[in-house]
Amino acid sequence: MTRLFNDPAAFADEALEGFAAAHRRWVRPVTGGVVRAVPTPRGQVAVVVGGGSGHYPAFSGLVGQGLAHGAAVGNVFASPSAQQIRTVARAAEAGAGVLLMYGNYAGDVLHFGQAARRLTADGVPTRTLAVTDDISSATAEEAAKRRGIAGDLPVFKAAAAAAEQGADLEEVVRVAEHANARTRSFGIAFSGCTLPGAEDPLFTVDEGRMAVGLGIHGEPGIGEEAVPSADEAAELLVGKVLAELPEGVERASGGRAAVILNGLGSVKYEELFVVYRRVARLLAEAGVEIVDPEVGELVTSFDMAGVSLTLTWLDDELEALWTAPADTPAYRKGSVERPQDLPDEVPAEADGGTEAVPEATEESRVTGRLVAEALTTVRDTIDAHAEELGRIDAVAGDGDHGIGMQRGSTAAAEAAEHAVAAGAGAATVLHRASDAWADRAGGTSGALWGVILRAIGDALGDSERPTADRVARGVIDASAGVRSLGGAEVGDKTMVDVLVPFADTLAAEVAAGAALAAAWDTAAEAAAKAARDTADLLPRMGRARPHAEKSLGTPDAGAHSLALIVRAVHGVLGTRKQAPAVGGADRK
């Protein structure tokens, strides 16, 4: 378990601050992560990696010569926000474009994709690549749905080494895709990990049993088996990885491979070496030539007692990139020439200043105050249910939903209060709350709640008369925006299963002439029922998908939190009937 922490919600930020202070030779802090201490050489493609905290040395520990130019680091087991990624990338880029690399989790896909679009709009050519090495998380026919685990390292390194050698952006992307296509991983665990402040691990296995095919976010395995001896564990890992050879690798001829035996957090190095001795023998017997193997903690999951095996099948190009020198806080290979222009002090980040508040009508400012009050109630509601949300999420996911929602709702409430104090109208209050929620929560929920609040803000505006019709239209737009961004539909066991019936019911009630508070009440009832009904669904998207059966009987955490929130907001609407957007007379 995690024993040393202050406020669990601040754990990731404080860990990153301490990491940067301890490794000034290699990195300097920027908002959302770290970049190399020495600026990227002009004209070199910047490789920016990232993901949630809890995986050290991934991702911040891999920043340095020969490897990443920057790392965006999110909350515990949650993607960094699009704004954090964009900030890190802008600090790392040097005029030749950026490749954003991550581990193919839903929140990462959303936020890195958004960041890439914003960077490209900024004039910075940007591409993305999701690592998909974990063979347990999807079939070979659906390899694009696989998650990234310890295979992150060889794929990141191949791309970064190509960039270091002067390859242009398209060539760096090609190399990364090639390395990813030839990388396979499989893992086992004997116990789950425990998040900071939590009393229980995210999953447990019975004494004498182990989880097979686990993820790196505390997800349970896809099955269980009896705990093996070290040699039997090696045989299982090698057998699984060799059972699926990439295209172009012949079983009879063996081939060359970069080999990583990765500890997930609490398996000791000596134990890893005992396992590796058998791994090496088995691979040799299979005709595999091992090139520069790595044994140790490279992509972890807090204190998970587990181990994974990764093979990247090498050709001449990939072997040269795998063996190229690198010098980072946590990963070093060969010898790199030490830059002579290290800064004496960590440069301070530029202060972007405070954005001016747009003009607003008094009616809109009144609604803005109501929005801020509602967001404060949302924050309090999430605080009261955070532990429950984490427990639900841990059934087949990673257990971080409560923490992420706490961070997001708290940031949104604070941003709304500041906007109201500055005289903002409803749209500006919601837009600033949207940005704050997405930025602080990260992960899938952060991105989607950012979309929800922004869509409602767009519908209300700062100068238009706030009405029930506008609110209903904003919620309908939010529903469409969430489905467009996340790709989920009703039946996938996500928040969409609640958002769609809530939005449709609200719009129908308002269209029939109901005042907003009454319409919202009816819609909140529909949301509560829809949230309960998700217990009978099998997840078809996200981290819970590989563990679909485990979630039967338990509602989706995102659906449940949305139902709680819309009910809490009704409590505010019901006591503020004088607000322009609430009264039945102002429906139109």
Coordinates of C-alpha atoms in Angstrom, one line a residue:
M1 CA 0.0 0.0 0.0
T2 CA 1.0 3.7 -0.4
R3 CA 2.1 4.8 3.1
L4 CA 3.7 8.2 2.5
F5 CA 1.4 10.9 1.2
N6 CA -0.4 14.1 2.3
D7 CA -3.7 14.8 0.6
P8 CA -4.3 11.9 -1.7
A9 CA -5.8 14.3 -4.3
A10 CA -2.4 16.2 -4.3
F11 CA -0.3 13.1 -4.5
A12 CA 0.5 13.2 -8.2
D13 CA 1.3 16.9 -8.2
E14 CA 3.6 16.6 -5.2
A15 CA 5.3 13.5 -6.6
L16 CA 6.1 15.3 -9.9
E17 CA 7.4 18.3 -8.0
G18 CA 9.7 16.1 -6.0
F19 CA 10.9 14.2 -9.0
A20 CA 11.7 17.4 -10.9
A21 CA 13.6 18.8 -7.9
A22 CA 15.6 15.6 -7.6
H23 CA 16.6 15.4 -11.3
R24 CA 17.4 18.9 -12.5
R25 CA 20.3 17.5 -14.5
W26 CA 17.8 15.9 -16.9
V27 CA 14.5 17.7 -16.6
R28 CA 12.8 20.9 -15.8
P29 CA 9.2 21.3 -14.8
V30 CA 6.5 22.8 -16.9
T31 CA 2.7 22.9 -16.3
G32 CA 1.5 19.4 -16.7
G33 CA 4.8 17.6 -16.7
V34 CA 8.5 17.9 -17.5
V35 CA 10.7 18.5 -20.5
R36 CA 14.4 18.0 -21.0
A37 CA 16.6 20.4 -19.0
V38 CA 18.4 21.4 -22.3
P39 CA 16.0 22.6 -25.0
T40 CA 15.4 20.4 -28.0
P41 CA 17.9 21.1 -30.8
R42 CA 16.3 23.3 -33.5
G43 CA 14.9 21.3 -36.3
Q44 CA 14.5 18.0 -34.3
V45 CA 11.1 16.3 -33.9
A46 CA 10.0 16.3 -30.3
V47 CA 8.7 13.0 -28.9
V48 CA 6.3 13.7 -26.0
V49 CA 5.1 10.8 -24.0
G50 CA 2.6 10.6 -21.2
G51 CA -0.2 9.1 -19.2
G52 CA -1.3 8.9 -15.6
S53 CA 0.9 8.9 -12.5
G54 CA 1.5 5.7 -10.6
H55 CA 3.7 4.1 -13.3
Y56 CA 7.2 5.4 -12.5
P57 CA 9.6 5.4 -14.2
A58 CA 7.0 5.9 -16.9
F59 CA 6.5 8.6 -17.9
S60 CA 8.6 11.4 -16.4
G61 CA 11.6 9.1 -15.7
L62 CA 12.0 8.5 -19.5
V63 CA 12.7 12.1 -20.4
G64 CA 16.3 12.8 -21.5
Q65 CA 18.7 12.5 -24.4
G66 CA 18.0 9.5 -26.6
L67 CA 14.5 9.1 -25.2
A68 CA 11.5 11.5 -24.7
H69 CA 11.8 15.2 -25.1
G70 CA 8.9 15.7 -22.6
A71 CA 6.3 13.9 -20.6
A72 CA 2.8 15.0 -19.7
V73 CA 1.8 13.4 -16.4
G74 CA -1.8 13.1 -15.2
N75 CA -3.4 12.3 -11.9
V76 CA -3.1 8.8 -10.5
F77 CA -4.0 6.4 -13.2
A78 CA -5.7 9.2 -15.2
S79 CA -4.6 10.8 -18.5
P80 CA -3.2 14.3 -18.4
S81 CA -5.6 16.9 -19.8
A82 CA -5.3 18.2 -23.3
Q83 CA -4.1 21.5 -22.0
Q84 CA -1.4 19.9 -20.0
I85 CA -0.2 17.9 -23.0
R86 CA -0.3 21.0 -25.2
T87 CA 1.8 23.0 -22.7
V88 CA 4.4 20.2 -22.4
A89 CA 4.5 19.8 -26.2
R90 CA 4.9 23.6 -26.8
A91 CA 7.8 23.6 -24.3
A92 CA 9.5 20.7 -26.0
E93 CA 8.9 21.4 -29.7
A94 CA 11.7 22.9 -31.8
G95 CA 10.2 23.7 -35.2
A96 CA 10.0 20.2 -36.6
G97 CA 6.7 19.0 -35.2
V98 CA 5.7 16.7 -32.3
L99 CA 4.8 13.1 -31.9
L100 CA 2.5 12.4 -29.0
M101 CA 2.8 8.8 -27.6
Y102 CA 0.7 7.1 -25.0
G103 CA -0.8 3.8 -23.9
N104 CA -4.2 3.5 -25.7
Y105 CA -6.5 4.1 -22.7
A106 CA -9.7 5.9 -23.3
G107 CA -8.8 9.1 -21.5
D108 CA -5.4 9.2 -23.2
V109 CA -7.0 8.8 -26.6
L110 CA -9.4 11.7 -25.9
H111 CA -6.9 14.1 -24.4
F112 CA -3.9 13.4 -26.6
G113 CA -6.2 13.6 -29.7
Q114 CA -7.6 17.0 -28.5
A115 CA -4.1 18.3 -27.8
A116 CA -2.9 17.2 -31.2
R117 CA -5.7 19.1 -32.9
R118 CA -5.0 22.2 -30.8
L119 CA -1.3 22.1 -31.5
T120 CA -1.8 21.7 -35.2
A121 CA -4.2 24.7 -35.1
D122 CA -1.4 26.6 -33.3
G123 CA 0.9 25.9 -36.3
V124 CA 2.8 23.0 -34.7
P125 CA 2.5 19.8 -36.9
T126 CA 1.5 17.1 -34.5
R127 CA 0.8 13.3 -34.8
T128 CA -0.2 10.8 -32.2
L129 CA 0.5 7.1 -31.6
A130 CA -1.1 4.7 -29.1
V131 CA 1.0 1.8 -28.0
T132 CA -1.0 -1.5 -28.2
D133 CA 1.3 -4.3 -27.0
D134 CA -0.8 -6.1 -24.4
I135 CA -2.0 -9.3 -26.1
S136 CA -4.4 -10.1 -23.2
S137 CA -6.6 -7.0 -23.7
A138 CA -8.0 -7.8 -27.2
T139 CA -7.7 -10.4 -29.9
A140 CA -5.2 -10.2 -32.7
E141 CA -8.0 -9.3 -35.0
E142 CA -8.8 -6.3 -32.8
A143 CA -5.2 -5.3 -32.1
A144 CA -6.0 -1.6 -32.4
K145 CA -8.1 -1.9 -29.2
R146 CA -5.2 -3.3 -27.1
R147 CA -3.8 -1.3 -24.3
G148 CA -0.2 -0.2 -23.9
I149 CA 1.8 -1.7 -20.9
A150 CA 5.5 -2.2 -20.7
G151 CA 5.8 -2.2 -24.5
D152 CA 5.6 1.6 -24.1
L153 CA 9.4 1.7 -23.5
P154 CA 10.7 0.0 -26.7
V155 CA 8.2 1.9 -28.9
F156 CA 8.9 5.2 -27.2
K157 CA 12.6 4.6 -27.6
A158 CA 12.5 3.7 -31.2
A159 CA 10.7 6.9 -32.1
A160 CA 12.9 9.1 -29.9
A161 CA 16.1 7.5 -31.2
A162 CA 14.9 8.2 -34.8
A163 CA 14.2 11.8 -33.9
E164 CA 17.6 12.1 -32.3
Q165 CA 19.1 10.9 -35.6
G166 CA 17.4 13.7 -37.5
A167 CA 14.4 11.9 -39.0
D168 CA 11.5 14.1 -40.0
L169 CA 8.0 13.8 -38.4
E170 CA 6.5 11.4 -40.9
E171 CA 9.6 9.2 -40.6
V172 CA 9.5 9.2 -36.8
V173 CA 5.8 8.2 -37.0
R174 CA 6.6 5.4 -39.4
V175 CA 9.3 4.1 -37.1
A176 CA 6.9 4.2 -34.1
E177 CA 4.2 2.4 -36.0
H178 CA 6.8 -0.3 -37.1
A179 CA 8.0 -0.8 -33.5
N180 CA 4.5 -1.0 -32.1
A181 CA 3.5 -3.6 -34.7
R182 CA 6.4 -5.8 -33.6
T183 CA 5.9 -5.5 -29.8
R184 CA 4.0 -8.0 -27.7
S185 CA 3.5 -8.1 -23.9
F186 CA 1.7 -10.3 -21.3
G187 CA 1.5 -10.0 -17.5
I188 CA 0.6 -11.7 -14.3
A189 CA 0.0 -10.5 -10.7
F190 CA -0.3 -11.9 -7.3
S191 CA -2.0 -8.9 -5.7
G192 CA -3.5 -5.6 -6.7
C193 CA -2.3 -2.1 -6.0
T194 CA -3.6 0.3 -3.5
L195 CA -4.1 4.0 -4.4
P196 CA -2.9 6.7 -2.0
G197 CA -5.5 7.1 0.8
A198 CA -7.4 3.9 -0.1
E199 CA -7.8 1.2 2.5
D200 CA -8.1 -1.7 0.1
P201 CA -6.3 -2.8 -3.1
L202 CA -8.2 -2.4 -6.4
F203 CA -8.4 -6.1 -6.8
T204 CA -7.5 -9.2 -4.8
V205 CA -6.8 -12.8 -5.6
D206 CA -7.2 -15.7 -3.2
E207 CA -4.2 -17.1 -1.4
G208 CA -2.3 -19.4 -3.7
R209 CA -3.9 -17.8 -6.9
M210 CA -2.7 -15.3 -9.4
A211 CA -4.3 -13.0 -11.9
V212 CA -3.4 -13.6 -15.5
G213 CA -3.5 -10.9 -18.2
L214 CA -3.7 -7.9 -15.9
G215 CA -3.4 -4.2 -16.8
I216 CA -1.2 -1.5 -15.3
H217 CA -4.0 0.6 -13.8
G218 CA -5.0 -1.9 -11.2
E219 CA -7.4 -3.7 -13.5
P220 CA -8.0 -7.3 -12.5
G221 CA -6.7 -10.0 -14.8
I222 CA -8.8 -11.8 -17.5
G223 CA -8.5 -15.0 -15.5
E224 CA -6.9 -16.7 -12.5
E225 CA -4.6 -19.7 -12.1
A226 CA -2.7 -21.3 -9.3
V227 CA 0.5 -19.5 -8.2
P228 CA 3.4 -21.0 -10.2
S229 CA 7.0 -21.5 -9.3
A230 CA 9.4 -19.0 -10.9
D231 CA 10.2 -21.4 -13.7
E232 CA 6.5 -22.0 -14.3
A233 CA 5.8 -18.3 -14.4
A234 CA 8.5 -17.9 -17.0
E235 CA 7.1 -20.7 -19.1
L236 CA 3.6 -19.1 -19.0
L237 CA 4.9 -15.7 -20.0
V238 CA 7.1 -16.9 -22.8
G239 CA 4.5 -19.3 -24.1
K240 CA 1.9 -16.5 -24.3
V241 CA 4.1 -14.0 -26.0
L242 CA 5.6 -16.6 -28.5
A243 CA 2.1 -17.8 -29.4
E244 CA 1.4 -14.6 -31.4
L245 CA 4.3 -13.6 -33.7
P246 CA 4.1 -10.3 -35.6
E247 CA 3.8 -10.4 -39.4
G248 CA 7.2 -11.0 -40.9
V249 CA 8.6 -13.0 -38.0
E250 CA 9.0 -16.7 -38.8
R251 CA 8.4 -19.2 -36.0
A252 CA 11.0 -21.6 -37.4
S253 CA 13.8 -19.1 -37.7
G254 CA 13.3 -17.4 -34.3
G255 CA 14.8 -14.0 -34.9
R256 CA 16.1 -11.2 -32.8
A257 CA 14.2 -9.5 -30.0
A258 CA 14.5 -6.8 -27.4
V259 CA 13.3 -8.5 -24.2
I260 CA 11.9 -6.7 -21.1
L261 CA 11.0 -8.5 -17.9
N262 CA 9.2 -5.8 -16.0
G263 CA 8.4 -5.6 -12.3
L264 CA 5.1 -4.0 -11.6
G265 CA 5.9 -2.5 -8.2
S266 CA 6.7 -4.9 -5.4
V267 CA 8.3 -7.9 -7.0
K268 CA 12.0 -7.7 -5.9
Y269 CA 14.8 -7.5 -8.4
E270 CA 16.2 -10.8 -7.2
E271 CA 12.8 -12.5 -7.9
L272 CA 12.9 -11.0 -11.4
F273 CA 16.3 -12.4 -12.0
V274 CA 15.2 -15.9 -11.0
V275 CA 12.4 -15.7 -13.5
Y276 CA 14.6 -14.1 -16.2
R277 CA 17.1 -17.0 -16.1
R278 CA 14.4 -19.3 -17.3
V279 CA 13.0 -16.8 -19.7
A280 CA 16.4 -16.5 -21.4
R281 CA 16.8 -20.3 -21.7
L282 CA 13.3 -20.7 -23.1
L283 CA 13.8 -18.0 -25.7
A284 CA 17.2 -19.5 -26.7
E285 CA 15.6 -22.9 -27.1
A286 CA 13.0 -21.2 -29.4
G287 CA 15.8 -19.8 -31.5
V288 CA 15.3 -16.2 -30.3
E289 CA 18.5 -14.0 -30.1
I290 CA 18.1 -11.7 -27.2
V291 CA 19.4 -8.1 -27.8
D292 CA 20.2 -5.8 -24.8
P293 CA 17.6 -7.3 -22.4
E294 CA 16.1 -5.2 -19.6
V295 CA 15.2 -6.6 -16.2
G296 CA 13.7 -4.3 -13.6
E297 CA 10.9 -1.8 -12.9
L298 CA 10.2 0.1 -16.1
V299 CA 6.4 0.5 -16.2
T300 CA 4.9 -0.1 -12.8
S301 CA 1.5 0.0 -11.1
F302 CA 2.2 1.4 -7.6
D303 CA 2.7 -1.6 -5.3
M304 CA 1.2 -4.3 -7.5
A305 CA 2.9 -7.6 -7.0
G306 CA 3.3 -8.7 -10.6
V307 CA 5.5 -9.1 -13.6
S308 CA 5.2 -8.8 -17.4
L309 CA 7.2 -9.9 -20.3
T310 CA 7.7 -7.8 -23.5
L311 CA 9.3 -8.8 -26.7
T312 CA 10.0 -6.4 -29.6
W313 CA 11.0 -8.3 -32.6
L314 CA 13.9 -6.5 -34.2
D315 CA 15.1 -6.0 -37.7
D316 CA 18.3 -4.1 -38.6
E317 CA 16.5 -0.7 -38.3
L318 CA 14.8 -1.4 -34.9
E319 CA 17.9 -3.0 -33.4
A320 CA 20.0 0.1 -34.2
L321 CA 17.3 2.2 -32.5
W322 CA 16.9 -0.1 -29.5
T323 CA 20.7 -0.2 -28.8
A324 CA 21.2 3.6 -29.4
P325 CA 22.4 5.5 -26.3
A326 CA 20.0 7.2 -23.9
D327 CA 20.4 9.1 -20.7
T328 CA 17.4 9.8 -18.6
P329 CA 16.7 9.8 -14.8
A330 CA 15.5 6.2 -14.8
Y331 CA 16.8 4.7 -18.1
R332 CA 20.4 4.8 -19.4
K333 CA 22.1 3.0 -22.1
G334 CA 25.5 3.5 -23.7
S335 CA 27.2 6.9 -23.6
V336 CA 25.8 10.2 -24.8
E337 CA 27.7 13.4 -25.2
R338 CA 26.9 15.6 -22.2
P339 CA 25.4 19.0 -23.3
Q340 CA 27.5 22.0 -22.2
D341 CA 24.7 24.5 -22.0
L342 CA 22.8 23.3 -19.0
P343 CA 21.0 26.2 -17.3
D344 CA 22.2 27.2 -13.9
E345 CA 18.6 27.6 -12.8
V346 CA 15.3 26.0 -13.8
P347 CA 13.7 28.6 -16.1
A348 CA 10.5 30.0 -14.8
E349 CA 7.4 29.4 -16.9
A350 CA 5.9 32.4 -18.6
D351 CA 2.9 33.9 -16.9
G352 CA 0.0 33.8 -19.3
G353 CA -1.8 36.5 -17.3
T354 CA -5.5 36.6 -16.5
E355 CA -7.9 36.4 -19.4
A356 CA -10.4 39.3 -19.4
V357 CA -14.0 38.5 -18.6
P358 CA -16.4 39.2 -21.6
E359 CA -19.2 41.6 -21.0
A360 CA -22.5 40.1 -19.9
T361 CA -26.0 41.1 -19.2
E362 CA -27.3 41.3 -15.7
E363 CA -29.7 38.4 -16.5
S364 CA -26.8 36.3 -17.6
R365 CA -24.8 37.2 -14.5
V366 CA -27.7 36.1 -12.3
T367 CA -27.7 32.8 -14.1
G368 CA -23.9 32.6 -13.7
R369 CA -24.3 32.9 -9.9
L370 CA -26.8 30.1 -10.0
V371 CA -24.4 28.0 -12.1
A372 CA -21.7 28.6 -9.5
E373 CA -24.0 27.5 -6.7
A374 CA -24.9 24.4 -8.6
L375 CA -21.2 23.5 -9.2
T376 CA -20.5 23.9 -5.5
T377 CA -23.3 21.5 -4.8
V378 CA -21.9 19.1 -7.4
R379 CA -18.5 19.3 -5.6
D380 CA -20.1 18.5 -2.2
T381 CA -22.1 15.7 -3.7
I382 CA -19.0 14.1 -5.3
D383 CA -17.1 14.5 -2.0
A384 CA -19.8 12.6 -0.2
H385 CA -19.8 9.8 -2.7
A386 CA -16.1 9.6 -3.8
E387 CA -15.3 6.4 -1.9
E388 CA -18.4 4.7 -3.3
L389 CA -17.5 5.8 -6.9
G390 CA -14.0 4.5 -6.5
R391 CA -15.3 1.1 -5.2
I392 CA -17.7 0.8 -8.1
D393 CA -15.0 1.7 -10.6
A394 CA -12.6 -0.8 -9.1
V395 CA -14.9 -3.8 -9.9
A396 CA -13.7 -4.0 -13.4
G397 CA -11.7 -0.8 -13.9
D398 CA -8.9 1.1 -12.0
G399 CA -10.8 2.6 -9.1
D400 CA -9.8 6.2 -9.7
H401 CA -13.2 7.6 -10.7
G402 CA -13.9 9.0 -7.3
I403 CA -10.6 10.8 -7.0
G404 CA -10.8 12.1 -10.6
M405 CA -14.3 13.4 -10.1
Q406 CA -13.3 15.1 -6.8
R407 CA -10.4 16.9 -8.5
G408 CA -12.5 18.0 -11.5
S409 CA -15.6 19.1 -9.6
T410 CA -13.5 21.0 -7.0
A411 CA -11.6 22.8 -9.7
A412 CA -14.8 23.6 -11.6
A413 CA -16.4 25.0 -8.5
E414 CA -13.4 27.2 -7.7
A415 CA -13.2 28.5 -11.3
A416 CA -16.9 29.3 -11.3
E417 CA -16.6 31.3 -8.1
H418 CA -13.7 33.3 -9.5
A419 CA -15.6 34.0 -12.7
V420 CA -18.7 35.1 -10.8
A421 CA -16.6 37.4 -8.6
A422 CA -15.2 39.0 -11.8
G423 CA -18.7 39.7 -13.1
A424 CA -18.9 36.8 -15.7
G425 CA -22.1 35.8 -17.4
A426 CA -23.4 32.2 -17.6
A427 CA -21.4 31.1 -20.6
T428 CA -18.1 32.4 -19.2
V429 CA -18.7 30.8 -15.8
L430 CA -19.4 27.4 -17.5
H431 CA -16.5 27.7 -20.0
R432 CA -14.0 28.4 -17.2
A433 CA -15.5 25.6 -15.1
S434 CA -15.2 23.3 -18.1
D435 CA -11.6 24.1 -18.7
A436 CA -10.8 23.7 -15.0
W437 CA -12.6 20.3 -14.7
A438 CA -10.9 18.9 -17.8
D439 CA -7.5 20.2 -16.7
R440 CA -7.6 19.0 -13.1
A441 CA -9.4 15.7 -13.5
G442 CA -7.8 14.4 -16.7
G443 CA -8.8 11.0 -17.7
T444 CA -11.9 10.1 -19.7
S445 CA -14.3 11.7 -17.2
G446 CA -12.4 15.0 -17.3
A447 CA -12.6 15.3 -21.0
L448 CA -16.3 14.4 -21.2
W449 CA -17.3 16.7 -18.3
G450 CA -15.4 19.5 -20.1
V451 CA -17.5 18.9 -23.1
I452 CA -20.8 18.8 -21.1
L453 CA -20.2 22.1 -19.3
R454 CA -18.9 23.9 -22.4
A455 CA -21.9 22.8 -24.5
I456 CA -24.3 24.2 -21.9
G457 CA -22.3 27.4 -21.7
D458 CA -22.4 27.8 -25.5
A459 CA -26.2 27.4 -25.4
L460 CA -26.7 30.0 -22.6
G461 CA -24.3 32.6 -23.8
D462 CA -23.3 35.8 -21.9
S463 CA -25.8 38.2 -23.4
E464 CA -28.8 36.1 -24.5
R465 CA -31.8 35.7 -22.2
P466 CA -31.3 32.5 -20.3
T467 CA -34.3 30.2 -20.7
A468 CA -35.3 26.6 -20.1
D469 CA -35.2 26.0 -23.8
R470 CA -31.6 27.1 -24.0
V471 CA -30.7 24.9 -21.1
A472 CA -32.4 21.9 -22.7
R473 CA -30.7 22.6 -26.0
G474 CA -27.3 22.8 -24.2
V475 CA -27.8 19.5 -22.6
I476 CA -28.8 17.9 -25.9
D477 CA -25.7 19.4 -27.5
A478 CA -23.7 18.0 -24.6
S479 CA -25.1 14.6 -25.2
A480 CA -24.1 14.7 -28.8
G481 CA -20.7 16.1 -28.0
V482 CA -19.9 13.4 -25.5
R483 CA -20.9 10.7 -28.0
S484 CA -18.9 12.2 -30.8
L485 CA -15.8 12.6 -28.7
G486 CA -15.9 9.4 -26.8
G487 CA -17.4 7.2 -29.4
A488 CA -19.8 5.5 -27.0
E489 CA -23.5 4.9 -27.6
V490 CA -26.4 3.7 -25.4
G491 CA -25.7 0.1 -24.3
D492 CA -21.9 0.4 -24.1
K493 CA -22.1 0.8 -20.2
T494 CA -20.8 4.3 -19.9
M495 CA -22.1 7.7 -18.8
V496 CA -23.8 7.9 -22.2
D497 CA -26.4 5.4 -21.0
V498 CA -27.5 8.1 -18.5
L499 CA -26.8 11.3 -20.4
V500 CA -28.9 10.4 -23.4
P501 CA -32.2 9.6 -21.6
F502 CA -31.6 12.6 -19.3
A503 CA -31.1 15.0 -22.2
D504 CA -34.0 13.6 -24.2
T505 CA -36.4 13.6 -21.2
L506 CA -35.4 17.1 -20.3
A507 CA -35.9 18.4 -23.8
A508 CA -39.3 16.7 -24.1
E509 CA -40.6 18.0 -20.8
V510 CA -39.5 21.6 -21.6
A511 CA -41.0 21.3 -25.1
A512 CA -44.3 20.3 -23.4
G513 CA -44.3 23.5 -21.4
A514 CA -42.8 22.4 -18.1
A515 CA -40.7 24.9 -16.1
L516 CA -37.0 24.0 -15.9
A517 CA -37.1 22.8 -12.3
A518 CA -40.0 20.4 -12.9
A519 CA -38.5 19.2 -16.2
W520 CA -35.2 18.6 -14.6
D521 CA -36.8 16.6 -11.8
T522 CA -38.5 14.3 -14.3
A523 CA -35.2 13.9 -16.3
A524 CA -33.2 13.2 -13.1
E525 CA -35.6 10.3 -12.3
A526 CA -35.0 8.9 -15.8
A527 CA -31.3 9.3 -15.2
A528 CA -31.4 7.5 -11.9
K529 CA -33.2 4.6 -13.5
A530 CA -30.8 4.4 -16.4
A531 CA -27.9 4.4 -14.0
R532 CA -29.3 1.5 -12.1
D533 CA -30.0 -0.4 -15.4
T534 CA -26.3 -0.2 -16.3
A535 CA -25.7 -2.9 -13.8
D536 CA -27.2 -5.4 -16.3
L537 CA -25.0 -4.3 -19.2
L538 CA -21.6 -5.6 -20.3
P539 CA -19.1 -2.9 -21.0
R540 CA -18.1 -2.6 -24.7
M541 CA -15.6 0.3 -24.3
G542 CA -12.8 1.5 -22.0
R543 CA -10.7 -0.3 -19.4
A544 CA -13.6 -2.4 -18.2
R545 CA -14.1 -4.1 -21.6
P546 CA -11.5 -6.9 -21.1
H547 CA -13.2 -7.7 -17.7
A548 CA -16.8 -7.4 -19.0
E549 CA -18.3 -10.3 -17.0
K550 CA -16.8 -9.0 -13.7
S551 CA -18.9 -5.8 -14.0
L552 CA -22.3 -7.6 -14.3
G553 CA -24.4 -6.6 -11.3
T554 CA -22.5 -3.4 -10.7
P555 CA -23.5 -0.1 -12.3
D556 CA -21.1 2.0 -14.4
A557 CA -19.3 4.5 -12.2
G558 CA -19.5 7.3 -14.7
A559 CA -23.2 6.7 -15.2
H560 CA -23.8 6.6 -11.4
S561 CA -21.9 9.8 -10.8
L562 CA -23.8 11.6 -13.5
A563 CA -27.1 10.5 -12.0
L564 CA -26.0 11.8 -8.6
I565 CA -25.0 15.1 -10.1
V566 CA -28.2 15.8 -12.0
R567 CA -30.2 15.0 -8.9
A568 CA -28.1 17.4 -6.8
V569 CA -28.4 20.2 -9.4
H570 CA -32.2 19.8 -9.2
G571 CA -32.0 20.7 -5.5
V572 CA -30.4 24.0 -6.4
L573 CA -32.9 24.7 -9.2
G574 CA -35.8 23.9 -6.9
T575 CA -34.8 26.6 -4.5
R576 CA -34.1 29.3 -7.1
K577 CA -37.3 29.7 -9.1
Q578 CA -36.7 33.3 -9.5
A579 CA -33.7 32.8 -11.8
P580 CA -34.5 33.7 -15.4
A581 CA -33.5 30.2 -16.7
V582 CA -35.8 28.5 -14.2
G583 CA -39.2 30.2 -14.3
G584 CA -41.9 28.7 -16.5
A585 CA -42.7 32.2 -17.9
D586 CA -39.2 32.4 -19.4
R587 CA -39.3 29.0 -21.0
K588 CA -39.0 30.6 -24.5

